[in-house]
JSON list of C-alpha atoms in Angstrom, two decimals:
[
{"chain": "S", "resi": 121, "resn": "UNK", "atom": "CA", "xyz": [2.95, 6.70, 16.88]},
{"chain": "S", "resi": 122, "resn": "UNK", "atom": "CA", "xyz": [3.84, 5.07, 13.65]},
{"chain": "S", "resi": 123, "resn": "UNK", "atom": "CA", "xyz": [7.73, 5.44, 12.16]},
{"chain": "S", "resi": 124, "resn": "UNK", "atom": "CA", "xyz": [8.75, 3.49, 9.00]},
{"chain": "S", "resi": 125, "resn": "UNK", "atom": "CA", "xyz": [12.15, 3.95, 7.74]},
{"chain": "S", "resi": 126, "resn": "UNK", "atom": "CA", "xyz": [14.23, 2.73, 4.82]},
{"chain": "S", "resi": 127, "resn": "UNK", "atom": "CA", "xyz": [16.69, 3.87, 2.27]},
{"chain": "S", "resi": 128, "resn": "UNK", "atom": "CA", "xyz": [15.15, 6.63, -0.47]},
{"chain": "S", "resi": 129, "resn": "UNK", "atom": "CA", "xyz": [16.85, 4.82, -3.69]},
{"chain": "S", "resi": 130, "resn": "UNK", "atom": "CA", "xyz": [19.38, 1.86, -4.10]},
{"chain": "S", "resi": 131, "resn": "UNK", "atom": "CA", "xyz": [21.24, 1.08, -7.60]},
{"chain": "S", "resi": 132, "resn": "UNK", "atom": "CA", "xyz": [22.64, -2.63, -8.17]},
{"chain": "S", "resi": 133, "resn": "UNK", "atom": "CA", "xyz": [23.70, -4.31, -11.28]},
{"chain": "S", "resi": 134, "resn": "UNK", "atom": "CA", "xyz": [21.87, -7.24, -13.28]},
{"chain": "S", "resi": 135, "resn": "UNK", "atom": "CA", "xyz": [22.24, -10.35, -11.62]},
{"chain": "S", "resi": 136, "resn": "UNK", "atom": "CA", "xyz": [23.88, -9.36, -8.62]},
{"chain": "S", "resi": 137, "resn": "UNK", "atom": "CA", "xyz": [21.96, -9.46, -4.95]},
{"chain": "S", "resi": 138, "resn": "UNK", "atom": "CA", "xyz": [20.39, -6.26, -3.07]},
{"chain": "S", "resi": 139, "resn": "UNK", "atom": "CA", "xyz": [19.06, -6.30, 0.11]},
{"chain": "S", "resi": 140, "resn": "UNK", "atom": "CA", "xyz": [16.55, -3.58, 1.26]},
{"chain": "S", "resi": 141, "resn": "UNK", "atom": "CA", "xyz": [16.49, -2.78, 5.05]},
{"chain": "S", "resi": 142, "resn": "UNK", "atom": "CA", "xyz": [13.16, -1.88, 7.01]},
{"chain": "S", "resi": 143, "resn": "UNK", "atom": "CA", "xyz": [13.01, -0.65, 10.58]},
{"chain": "S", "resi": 144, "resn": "UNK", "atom": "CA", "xyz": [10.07, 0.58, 12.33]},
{"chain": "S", "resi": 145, "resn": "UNK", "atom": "CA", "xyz": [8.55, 1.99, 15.53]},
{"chain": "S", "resi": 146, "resn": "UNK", "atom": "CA", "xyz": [4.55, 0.93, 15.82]},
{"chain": "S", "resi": 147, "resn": "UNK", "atom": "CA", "xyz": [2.16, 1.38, 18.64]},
{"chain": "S", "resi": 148, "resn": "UNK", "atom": "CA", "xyz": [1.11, -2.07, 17.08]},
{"chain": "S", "resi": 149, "resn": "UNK", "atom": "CA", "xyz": [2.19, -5.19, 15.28]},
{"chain": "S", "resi": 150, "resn": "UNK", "atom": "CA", "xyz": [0.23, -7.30, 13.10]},
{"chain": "S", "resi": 151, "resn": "UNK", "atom": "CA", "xyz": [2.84, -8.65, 10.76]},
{"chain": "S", "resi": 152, "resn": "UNK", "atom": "CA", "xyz": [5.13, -7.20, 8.11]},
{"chain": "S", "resi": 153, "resn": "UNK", "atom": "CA", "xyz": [4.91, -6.64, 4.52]},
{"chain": "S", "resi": 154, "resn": "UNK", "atom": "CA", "xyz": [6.83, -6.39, 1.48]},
{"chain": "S", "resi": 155, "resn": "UNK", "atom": "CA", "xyz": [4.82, -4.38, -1.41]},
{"chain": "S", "resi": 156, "resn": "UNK", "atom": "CA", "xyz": [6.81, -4.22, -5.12]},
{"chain": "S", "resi": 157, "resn": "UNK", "atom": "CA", "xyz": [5.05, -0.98, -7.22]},
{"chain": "S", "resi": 158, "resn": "UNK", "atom": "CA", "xyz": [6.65, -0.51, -11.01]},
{"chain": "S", "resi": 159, "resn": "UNK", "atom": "CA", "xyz": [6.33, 3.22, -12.09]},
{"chain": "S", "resi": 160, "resn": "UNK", "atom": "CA", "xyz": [2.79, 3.87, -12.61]},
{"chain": "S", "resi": 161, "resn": "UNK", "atom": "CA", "xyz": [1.76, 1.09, -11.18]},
{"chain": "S", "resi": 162, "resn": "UNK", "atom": "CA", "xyz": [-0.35, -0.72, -7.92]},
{"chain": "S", "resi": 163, "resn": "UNK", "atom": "CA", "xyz": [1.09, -1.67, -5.36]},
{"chain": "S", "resi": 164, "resn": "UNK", "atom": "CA", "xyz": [1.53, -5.88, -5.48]},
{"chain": "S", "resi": 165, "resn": "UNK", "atom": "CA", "xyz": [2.14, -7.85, -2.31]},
{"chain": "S", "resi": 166, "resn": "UNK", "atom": "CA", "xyz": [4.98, -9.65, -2.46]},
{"chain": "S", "resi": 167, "resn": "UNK", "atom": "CA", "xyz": [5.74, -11.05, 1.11]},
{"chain": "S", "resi": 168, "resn": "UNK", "atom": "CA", "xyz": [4.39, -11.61, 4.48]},
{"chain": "S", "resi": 169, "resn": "UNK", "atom": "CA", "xyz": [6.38, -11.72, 8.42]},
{"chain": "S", "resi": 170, "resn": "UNK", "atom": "CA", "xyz": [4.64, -12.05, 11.58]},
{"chain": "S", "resi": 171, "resn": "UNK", "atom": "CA", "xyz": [7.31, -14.76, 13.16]},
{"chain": "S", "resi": 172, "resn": "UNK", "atom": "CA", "xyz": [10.78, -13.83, 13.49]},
{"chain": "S", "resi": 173, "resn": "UNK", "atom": "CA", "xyz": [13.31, -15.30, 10.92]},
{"chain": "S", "resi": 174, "resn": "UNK", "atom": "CA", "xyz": [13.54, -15.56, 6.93]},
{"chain": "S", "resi": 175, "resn": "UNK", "atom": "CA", "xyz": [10.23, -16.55, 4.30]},
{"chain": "S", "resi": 176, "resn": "UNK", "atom": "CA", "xyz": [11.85, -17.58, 0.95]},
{"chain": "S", "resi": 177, "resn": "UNK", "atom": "CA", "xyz": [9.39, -17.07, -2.21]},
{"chain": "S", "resi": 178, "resn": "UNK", "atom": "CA", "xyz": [11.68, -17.89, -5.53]},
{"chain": "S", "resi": 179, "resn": "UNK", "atom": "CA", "xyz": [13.99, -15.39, -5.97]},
{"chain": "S", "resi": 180, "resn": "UNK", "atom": "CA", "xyz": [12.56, -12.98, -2.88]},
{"chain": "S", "resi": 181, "resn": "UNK", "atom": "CA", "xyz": [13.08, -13.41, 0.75]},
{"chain": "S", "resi": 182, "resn": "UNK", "atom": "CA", "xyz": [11.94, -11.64, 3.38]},
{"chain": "S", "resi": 183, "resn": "UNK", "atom": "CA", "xyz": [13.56, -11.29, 7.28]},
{"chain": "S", "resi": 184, "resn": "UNK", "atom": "CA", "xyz": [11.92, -10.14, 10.98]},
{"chain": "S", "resi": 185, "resn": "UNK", "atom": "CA", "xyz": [13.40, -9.39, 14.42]},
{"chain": "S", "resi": 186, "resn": "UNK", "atom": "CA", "xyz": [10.48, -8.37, 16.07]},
{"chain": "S", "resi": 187, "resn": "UNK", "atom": "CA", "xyz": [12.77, -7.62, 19.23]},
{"chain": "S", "resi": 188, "resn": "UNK", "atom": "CA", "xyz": [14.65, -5.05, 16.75]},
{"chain": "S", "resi": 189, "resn": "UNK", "atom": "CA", "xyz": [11.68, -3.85, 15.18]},
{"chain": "S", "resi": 190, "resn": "UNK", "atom": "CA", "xyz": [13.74, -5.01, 11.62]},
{"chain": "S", "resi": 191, "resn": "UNK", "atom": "CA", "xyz": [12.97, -6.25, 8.81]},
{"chain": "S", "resi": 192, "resn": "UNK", "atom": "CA", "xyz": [14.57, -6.77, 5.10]},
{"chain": "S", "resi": 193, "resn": "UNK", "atom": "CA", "xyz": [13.83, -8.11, 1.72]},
{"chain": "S", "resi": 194, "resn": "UNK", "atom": "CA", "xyz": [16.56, -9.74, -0.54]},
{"chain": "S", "resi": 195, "resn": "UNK", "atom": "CA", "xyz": [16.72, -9.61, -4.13]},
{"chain": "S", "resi": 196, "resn": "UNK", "atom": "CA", "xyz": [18.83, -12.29, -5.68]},
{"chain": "S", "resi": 197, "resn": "UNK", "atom": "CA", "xyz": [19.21, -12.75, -9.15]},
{"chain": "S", "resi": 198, "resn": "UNK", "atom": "CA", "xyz": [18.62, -9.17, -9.84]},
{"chain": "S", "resi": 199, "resn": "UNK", "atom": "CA", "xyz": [16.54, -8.88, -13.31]},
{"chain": "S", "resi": 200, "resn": "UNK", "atom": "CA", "xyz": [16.12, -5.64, -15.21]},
{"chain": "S", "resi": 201, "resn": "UNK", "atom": "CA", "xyz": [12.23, -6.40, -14.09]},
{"chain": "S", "resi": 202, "resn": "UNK", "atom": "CA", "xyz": [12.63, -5.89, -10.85]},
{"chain": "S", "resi": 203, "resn": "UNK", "atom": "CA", "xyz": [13.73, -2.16, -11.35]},
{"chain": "S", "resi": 204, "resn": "UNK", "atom": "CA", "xyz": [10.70, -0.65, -9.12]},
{"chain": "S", "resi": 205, "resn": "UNK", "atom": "CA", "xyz": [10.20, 0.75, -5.66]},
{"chain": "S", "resi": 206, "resn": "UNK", "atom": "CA", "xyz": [9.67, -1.83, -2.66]},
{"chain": "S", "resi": 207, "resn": "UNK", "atom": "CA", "xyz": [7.25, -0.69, -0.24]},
{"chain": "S", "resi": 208, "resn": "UNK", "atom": "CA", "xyz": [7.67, -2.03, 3.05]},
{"chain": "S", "resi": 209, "resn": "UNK", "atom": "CA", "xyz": [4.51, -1.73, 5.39]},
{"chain": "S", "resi": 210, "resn": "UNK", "atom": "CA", "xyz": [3.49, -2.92, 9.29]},
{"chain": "S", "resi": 211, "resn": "UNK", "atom": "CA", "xyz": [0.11, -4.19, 10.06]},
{"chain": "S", "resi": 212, "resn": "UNK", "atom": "CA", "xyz": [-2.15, -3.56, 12.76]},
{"chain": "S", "resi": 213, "resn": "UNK", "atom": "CA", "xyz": [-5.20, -3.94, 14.06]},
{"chain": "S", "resi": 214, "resn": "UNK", "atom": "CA", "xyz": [-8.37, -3.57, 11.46]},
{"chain": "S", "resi": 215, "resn": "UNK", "atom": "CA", "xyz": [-6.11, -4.70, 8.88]},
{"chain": "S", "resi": 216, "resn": "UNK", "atom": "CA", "xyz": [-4.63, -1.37, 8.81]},
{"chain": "S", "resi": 217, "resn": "UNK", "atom": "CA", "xyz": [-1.23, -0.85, 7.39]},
{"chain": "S", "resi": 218, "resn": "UNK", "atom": "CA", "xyz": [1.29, 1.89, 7.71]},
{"chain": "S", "resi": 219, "resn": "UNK", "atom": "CA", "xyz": [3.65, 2.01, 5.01]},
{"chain": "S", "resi": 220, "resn": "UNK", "atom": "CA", "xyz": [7.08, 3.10, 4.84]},
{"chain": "S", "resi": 221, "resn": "UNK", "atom": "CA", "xyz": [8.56, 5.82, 1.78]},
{"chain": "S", "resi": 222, "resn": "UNK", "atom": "CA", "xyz": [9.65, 2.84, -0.44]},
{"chain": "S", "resi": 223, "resn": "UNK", "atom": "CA", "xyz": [12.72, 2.28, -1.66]},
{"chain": "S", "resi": 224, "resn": "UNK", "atom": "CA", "xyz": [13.49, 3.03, -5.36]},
{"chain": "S", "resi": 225, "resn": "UNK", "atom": "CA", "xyz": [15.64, 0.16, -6.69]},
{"chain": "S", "resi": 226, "resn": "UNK", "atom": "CA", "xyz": [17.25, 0.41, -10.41]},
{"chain": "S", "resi": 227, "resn": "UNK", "atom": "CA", "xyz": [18.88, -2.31, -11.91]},
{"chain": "S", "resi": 228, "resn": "UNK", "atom": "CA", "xyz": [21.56, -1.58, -14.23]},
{"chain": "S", "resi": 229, "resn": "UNK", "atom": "CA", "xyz": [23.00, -4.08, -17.05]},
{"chain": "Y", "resi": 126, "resn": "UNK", "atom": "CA", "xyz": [-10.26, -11.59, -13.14]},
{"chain": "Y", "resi": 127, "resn": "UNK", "atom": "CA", "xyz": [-11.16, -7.68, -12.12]},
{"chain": "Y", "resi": 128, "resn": "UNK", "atom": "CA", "xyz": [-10.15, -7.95, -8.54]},
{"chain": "Y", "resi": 129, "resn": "UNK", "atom": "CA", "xyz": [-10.33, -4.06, -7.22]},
{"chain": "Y", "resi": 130, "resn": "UNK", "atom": "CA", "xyz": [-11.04, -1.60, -10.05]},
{"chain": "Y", "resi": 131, "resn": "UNK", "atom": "CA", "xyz": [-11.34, 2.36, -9.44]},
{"chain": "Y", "resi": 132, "resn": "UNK", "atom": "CA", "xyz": [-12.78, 4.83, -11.43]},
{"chain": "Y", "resi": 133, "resn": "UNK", "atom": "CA", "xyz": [-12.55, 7.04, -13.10]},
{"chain": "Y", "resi": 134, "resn": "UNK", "atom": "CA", "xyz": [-8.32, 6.61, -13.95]},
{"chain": "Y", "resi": 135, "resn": "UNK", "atom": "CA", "xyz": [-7.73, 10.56, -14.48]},
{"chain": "Y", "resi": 136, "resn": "UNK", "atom": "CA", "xyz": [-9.15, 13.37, -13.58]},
{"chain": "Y", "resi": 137, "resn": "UNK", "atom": "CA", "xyz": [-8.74, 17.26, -13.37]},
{"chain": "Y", "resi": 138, "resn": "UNK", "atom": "CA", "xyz": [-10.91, 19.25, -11.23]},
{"chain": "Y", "resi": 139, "resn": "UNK", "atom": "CA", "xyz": [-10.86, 23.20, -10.20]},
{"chain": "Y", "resi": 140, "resn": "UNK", "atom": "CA", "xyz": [-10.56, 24.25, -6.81]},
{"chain": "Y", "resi": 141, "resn": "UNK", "atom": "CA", "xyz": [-13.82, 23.81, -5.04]},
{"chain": "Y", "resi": 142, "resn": "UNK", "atom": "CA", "xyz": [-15.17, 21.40, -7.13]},
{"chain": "Y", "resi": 143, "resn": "UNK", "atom": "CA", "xyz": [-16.45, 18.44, -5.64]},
{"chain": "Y", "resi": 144, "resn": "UNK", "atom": "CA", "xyz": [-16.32, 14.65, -7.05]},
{"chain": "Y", "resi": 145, "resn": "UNK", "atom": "CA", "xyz": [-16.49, 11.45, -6.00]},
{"chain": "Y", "resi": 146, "resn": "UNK", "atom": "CA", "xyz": [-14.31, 8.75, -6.63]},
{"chain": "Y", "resi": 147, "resn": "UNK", "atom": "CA", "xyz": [-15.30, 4.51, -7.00]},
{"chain": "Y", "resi": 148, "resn": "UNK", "atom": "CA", "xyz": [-14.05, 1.75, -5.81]},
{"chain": "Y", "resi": 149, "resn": "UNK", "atom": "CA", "xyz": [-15.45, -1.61, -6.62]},
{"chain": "Y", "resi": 150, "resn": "UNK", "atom": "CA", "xyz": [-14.27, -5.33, -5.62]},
{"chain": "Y", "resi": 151, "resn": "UNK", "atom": "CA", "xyz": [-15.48, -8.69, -6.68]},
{"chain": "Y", "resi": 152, "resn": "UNK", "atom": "CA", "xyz": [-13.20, -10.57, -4.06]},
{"chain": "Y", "resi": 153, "resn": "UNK", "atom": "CA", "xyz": [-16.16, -10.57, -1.44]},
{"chain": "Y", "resi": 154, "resn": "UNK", "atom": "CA", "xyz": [-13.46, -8.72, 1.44]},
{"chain": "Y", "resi": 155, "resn": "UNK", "atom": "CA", "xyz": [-14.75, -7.32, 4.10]},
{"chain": "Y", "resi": 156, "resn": "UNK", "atom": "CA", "xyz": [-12.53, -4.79, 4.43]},
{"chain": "Y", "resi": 157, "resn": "UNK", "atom": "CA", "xyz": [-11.92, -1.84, 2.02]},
{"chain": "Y", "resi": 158, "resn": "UNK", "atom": "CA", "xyz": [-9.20, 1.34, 1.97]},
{"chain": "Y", "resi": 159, "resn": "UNK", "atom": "CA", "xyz": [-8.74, 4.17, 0.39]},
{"chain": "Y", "resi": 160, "resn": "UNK", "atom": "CA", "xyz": [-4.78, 5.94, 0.53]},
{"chain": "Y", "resi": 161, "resn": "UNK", "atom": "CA", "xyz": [-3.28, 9.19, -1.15]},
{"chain": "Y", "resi": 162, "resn": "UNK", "atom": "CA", "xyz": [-0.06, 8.46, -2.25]},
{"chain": "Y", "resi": 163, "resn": "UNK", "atom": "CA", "xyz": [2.53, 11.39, -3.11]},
{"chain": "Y", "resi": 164, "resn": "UNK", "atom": "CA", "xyz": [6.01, 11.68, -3.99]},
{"chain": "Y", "resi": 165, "resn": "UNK", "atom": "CA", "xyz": [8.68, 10.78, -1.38]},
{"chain": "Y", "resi": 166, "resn": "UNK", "atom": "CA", "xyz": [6.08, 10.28, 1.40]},
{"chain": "Y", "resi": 167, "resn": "UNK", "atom": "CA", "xyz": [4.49, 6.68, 0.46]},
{"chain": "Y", "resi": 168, "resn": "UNK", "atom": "CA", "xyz": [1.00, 5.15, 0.81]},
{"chain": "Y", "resi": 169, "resn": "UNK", "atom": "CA", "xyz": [-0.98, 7.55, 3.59]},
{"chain": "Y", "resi": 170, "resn": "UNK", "atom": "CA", "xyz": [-4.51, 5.78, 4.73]},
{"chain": "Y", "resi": 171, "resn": "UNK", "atom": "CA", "xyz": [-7.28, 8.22, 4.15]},
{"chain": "Y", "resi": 172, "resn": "UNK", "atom": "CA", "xyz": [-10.25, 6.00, 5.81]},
{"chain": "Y", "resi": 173, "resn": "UNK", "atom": "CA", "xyz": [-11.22, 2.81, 6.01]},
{"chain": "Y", "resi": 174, "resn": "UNK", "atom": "CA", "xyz": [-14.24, 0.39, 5.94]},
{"chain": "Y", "resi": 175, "resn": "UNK", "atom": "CA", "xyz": [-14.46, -3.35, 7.74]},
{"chain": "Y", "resi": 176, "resn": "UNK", "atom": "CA", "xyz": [-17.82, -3.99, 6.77]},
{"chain": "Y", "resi": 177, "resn": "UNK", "atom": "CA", "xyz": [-20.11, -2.83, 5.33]},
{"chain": "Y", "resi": 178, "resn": "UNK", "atom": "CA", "xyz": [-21.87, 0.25, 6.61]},
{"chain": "Y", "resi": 179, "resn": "UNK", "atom": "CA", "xyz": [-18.68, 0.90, 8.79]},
{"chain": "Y", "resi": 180, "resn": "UNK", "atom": "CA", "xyz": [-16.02, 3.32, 8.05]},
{"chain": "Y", "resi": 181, "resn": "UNK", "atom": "CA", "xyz": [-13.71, 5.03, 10.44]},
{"chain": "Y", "resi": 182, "resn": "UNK", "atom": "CA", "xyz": [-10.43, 7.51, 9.94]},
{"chain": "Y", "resi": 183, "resn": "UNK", "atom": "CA", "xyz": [-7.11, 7.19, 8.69]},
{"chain": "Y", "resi": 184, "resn": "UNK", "atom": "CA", "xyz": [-3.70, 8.92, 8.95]},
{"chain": "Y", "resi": 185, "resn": "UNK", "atom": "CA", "xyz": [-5.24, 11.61, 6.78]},
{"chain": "Y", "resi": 186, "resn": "UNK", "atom": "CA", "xyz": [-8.69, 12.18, 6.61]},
{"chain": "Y", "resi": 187, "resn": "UNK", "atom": "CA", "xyz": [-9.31, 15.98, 6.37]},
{"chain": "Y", "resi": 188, "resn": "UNK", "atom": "CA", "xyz": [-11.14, 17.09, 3.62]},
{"chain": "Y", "resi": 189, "resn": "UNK", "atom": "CA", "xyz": [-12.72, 13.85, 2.34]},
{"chain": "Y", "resi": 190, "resn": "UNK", "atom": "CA", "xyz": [-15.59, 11.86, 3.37]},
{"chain": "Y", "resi": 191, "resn": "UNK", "atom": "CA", "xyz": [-16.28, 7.93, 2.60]},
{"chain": "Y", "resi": 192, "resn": "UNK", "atom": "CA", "xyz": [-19.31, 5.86, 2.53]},
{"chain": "Y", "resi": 193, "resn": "UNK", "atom": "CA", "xyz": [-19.54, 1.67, 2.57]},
{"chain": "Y", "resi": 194, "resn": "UNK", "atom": "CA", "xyz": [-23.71, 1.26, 1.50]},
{"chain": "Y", "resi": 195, "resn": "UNK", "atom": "CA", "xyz": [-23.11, -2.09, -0.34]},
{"chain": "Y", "resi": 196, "resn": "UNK", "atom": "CA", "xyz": [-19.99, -4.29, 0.75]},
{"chain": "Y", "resi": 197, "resn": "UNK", "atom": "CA", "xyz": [-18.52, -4.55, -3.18]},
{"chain": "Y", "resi": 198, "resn": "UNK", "atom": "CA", "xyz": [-18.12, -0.46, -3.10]},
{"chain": "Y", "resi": 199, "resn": "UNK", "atom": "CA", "xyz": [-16.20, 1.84, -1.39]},
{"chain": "Y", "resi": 200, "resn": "UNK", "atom": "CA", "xyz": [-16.67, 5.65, -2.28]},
{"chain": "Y", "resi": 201, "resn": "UNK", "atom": "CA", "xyz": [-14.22, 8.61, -1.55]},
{"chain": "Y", "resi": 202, "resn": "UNK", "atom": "CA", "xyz": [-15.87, 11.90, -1.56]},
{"chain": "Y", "resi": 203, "resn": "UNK", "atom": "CA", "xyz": [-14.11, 15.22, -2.03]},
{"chain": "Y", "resi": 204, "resn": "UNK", "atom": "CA", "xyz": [-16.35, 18.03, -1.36]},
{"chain": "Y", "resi": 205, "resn": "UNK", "atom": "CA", "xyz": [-14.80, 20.91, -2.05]},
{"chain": "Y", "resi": 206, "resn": "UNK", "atom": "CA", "xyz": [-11.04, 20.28, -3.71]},
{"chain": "Y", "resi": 207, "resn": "UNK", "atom": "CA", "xyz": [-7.85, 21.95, -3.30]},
{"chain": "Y", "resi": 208, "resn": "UNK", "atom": "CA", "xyz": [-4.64, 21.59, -4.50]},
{"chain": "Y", "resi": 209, "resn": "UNK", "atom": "CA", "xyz": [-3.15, 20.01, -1.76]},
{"chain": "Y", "resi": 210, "resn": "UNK", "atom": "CA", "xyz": [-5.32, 17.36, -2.86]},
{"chain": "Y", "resi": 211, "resn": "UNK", "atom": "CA", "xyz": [-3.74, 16.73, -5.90]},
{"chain": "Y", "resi": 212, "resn": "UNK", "atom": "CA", "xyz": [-2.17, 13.00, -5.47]},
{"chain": "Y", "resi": 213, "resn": "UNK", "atom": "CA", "xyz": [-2.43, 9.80, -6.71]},
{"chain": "Y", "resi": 214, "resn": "UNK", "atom": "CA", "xyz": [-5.65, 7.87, -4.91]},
{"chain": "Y", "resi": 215, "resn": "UNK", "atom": "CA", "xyz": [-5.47, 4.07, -4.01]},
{"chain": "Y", "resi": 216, "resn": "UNK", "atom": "CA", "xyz": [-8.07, 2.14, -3.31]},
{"chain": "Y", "resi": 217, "resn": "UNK", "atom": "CA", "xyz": [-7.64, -1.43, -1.79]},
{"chain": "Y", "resi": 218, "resn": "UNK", "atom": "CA", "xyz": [-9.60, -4.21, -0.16]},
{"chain": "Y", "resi": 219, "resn": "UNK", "atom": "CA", "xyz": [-8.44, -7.27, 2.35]},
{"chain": "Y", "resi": 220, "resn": "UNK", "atom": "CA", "xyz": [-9.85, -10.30, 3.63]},
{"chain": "Y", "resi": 221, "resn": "UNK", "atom": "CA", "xyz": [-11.01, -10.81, 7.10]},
{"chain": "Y", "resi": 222, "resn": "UNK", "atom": "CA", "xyz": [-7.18, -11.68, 9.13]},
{"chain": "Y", "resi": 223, "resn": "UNK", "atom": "CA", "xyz": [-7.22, -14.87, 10.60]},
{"chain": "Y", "resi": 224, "resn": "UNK", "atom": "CA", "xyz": [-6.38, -14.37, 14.43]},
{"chain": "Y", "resi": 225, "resn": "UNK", "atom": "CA", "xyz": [-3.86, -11.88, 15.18]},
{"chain": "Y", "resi": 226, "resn": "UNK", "atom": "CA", "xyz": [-2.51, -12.65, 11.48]},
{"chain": "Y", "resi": 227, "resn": "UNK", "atom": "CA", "xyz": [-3.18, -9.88, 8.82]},
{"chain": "Y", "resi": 228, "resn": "UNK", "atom": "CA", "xyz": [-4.10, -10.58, 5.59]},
{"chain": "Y", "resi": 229, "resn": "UNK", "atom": "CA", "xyz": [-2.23, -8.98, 2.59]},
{"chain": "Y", "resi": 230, "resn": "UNK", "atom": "CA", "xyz": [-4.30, -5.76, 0.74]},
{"chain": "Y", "resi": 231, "resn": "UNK", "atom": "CA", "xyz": [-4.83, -5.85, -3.11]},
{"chain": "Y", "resi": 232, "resn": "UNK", "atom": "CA", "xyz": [-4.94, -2.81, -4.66]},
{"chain": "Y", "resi": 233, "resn": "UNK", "atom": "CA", "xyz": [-6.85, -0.89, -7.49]},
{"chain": "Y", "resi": 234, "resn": "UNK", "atom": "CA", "xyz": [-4.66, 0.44, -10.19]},
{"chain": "Y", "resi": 235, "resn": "UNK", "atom": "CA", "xyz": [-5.05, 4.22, -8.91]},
{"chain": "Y", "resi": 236, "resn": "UNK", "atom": "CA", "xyz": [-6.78, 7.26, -10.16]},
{"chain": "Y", "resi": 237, "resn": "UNK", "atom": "CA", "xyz": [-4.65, 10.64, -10.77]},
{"chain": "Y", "resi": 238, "resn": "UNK", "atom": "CA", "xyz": [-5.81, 13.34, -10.09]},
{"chain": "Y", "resi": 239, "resn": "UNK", "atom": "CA", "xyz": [-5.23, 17.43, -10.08]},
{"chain": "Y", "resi": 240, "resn": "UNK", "atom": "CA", "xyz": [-6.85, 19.85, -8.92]},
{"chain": "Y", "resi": 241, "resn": "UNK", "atom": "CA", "xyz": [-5.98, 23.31, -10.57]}
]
């Protein structure tokens, strides 16, 4: 079976640093995904694991432990932008991906 | 710059009504994907295409029925709606992954719909 977890809503101030946690329990494992989605929104990718240790992109990184089925995304810089939910997702074979509940993240001034 | 475009953007339907619901994309993918998405419980896949002609089962694929007859389209048929069918409905496409690698999805911008 599939099981996605991470944290319903998180609230951090503008400019300050967040980091969104990601664990999951796959029959399969094709890489990990970040997804941002603003209210209303798609779904945009924003980053990719499928080797263990930290991808930097700008102001987003992304982490994997594939041994601890873990995985997190870090917000620096925090803008008032960036107030959306993070999706975080595990692919598998067919180019399938599960996706966790997202996390709601509000940036506050 | 289109990318994946659904249609129609809103729609409400009666119970037992039936529609259908398009998904086009220019990127040349192979693979396409339709999810639900409702509050608190994420993106749920529906069914899925990775070529054309193919399609195969999701997470949730009661009540709906999908068909791949050109590559570019992807269309989600609901043949006789309820209201547990009310959602939001994503439709996204990916390129062929590279070894065991996956490729990201890009998605369409959703269509909302109720069913009363």
């Amino acid at each position: 079976g599939q099981n996605i977890d991470q944290p319903t809503e998180m609230t951090a101030t503008e400019g300050a640093i967040v980091q969104i946690n990601c664990t999951y329990q796959t029959s399969g494992f094709n890489g990990l995904f970040w997804y941002q989605q603003h209210a209303g929104e798609a779904p945009t990718f924003l980053s990719y694991n499928v080797l263990d240790g930290l991808e930097e992109k700008g102001r987003f990184s992304s982490f994997l432990s594939r041994s601890k089925g873990y995985s997190y995304l870090l917000l620096k810089e925090l803008q008032m932008k960036d107030s959306a939910s993070y999706l975080c997702a595990v692919g598998a074979a067919g180019n399938k991906l599960t996706f966790g509940g997202g996390t709601r993240v509000l940036v506050k001034p | 710059n289109a990318g994946v475009t659904q249609t129609p953007k809103f729609r409400v339907l009666k119970t037992g009504q039936s529609m259908t619901l398009l998904c086009a994309q220019d990127m040349n993918h192979e693979y396409m994907y339709w999810y639900r998405q409702d509050p608190g419980m994420g993106l749920r896949l529906i069914h899925y295409s990775v070529g054309e002609g193919t399609t195969a089962k999701g997470e949730v694929p009661d009540g709906y029925n999908v068909s791949r007859l050109k590559k570019q389209n992807f269309l989600l048929g609901l043949e006789s709606a309820a209201p547990s069918q009310t959602s939001v409905y994503f439709c996204a496409s990916s390129p062929f992954g590279q070894g065991v690698a996956d490729q990201p999805q890009h998605f369409g911008d959703g269509t909302r719909l109720s069913i009363l």
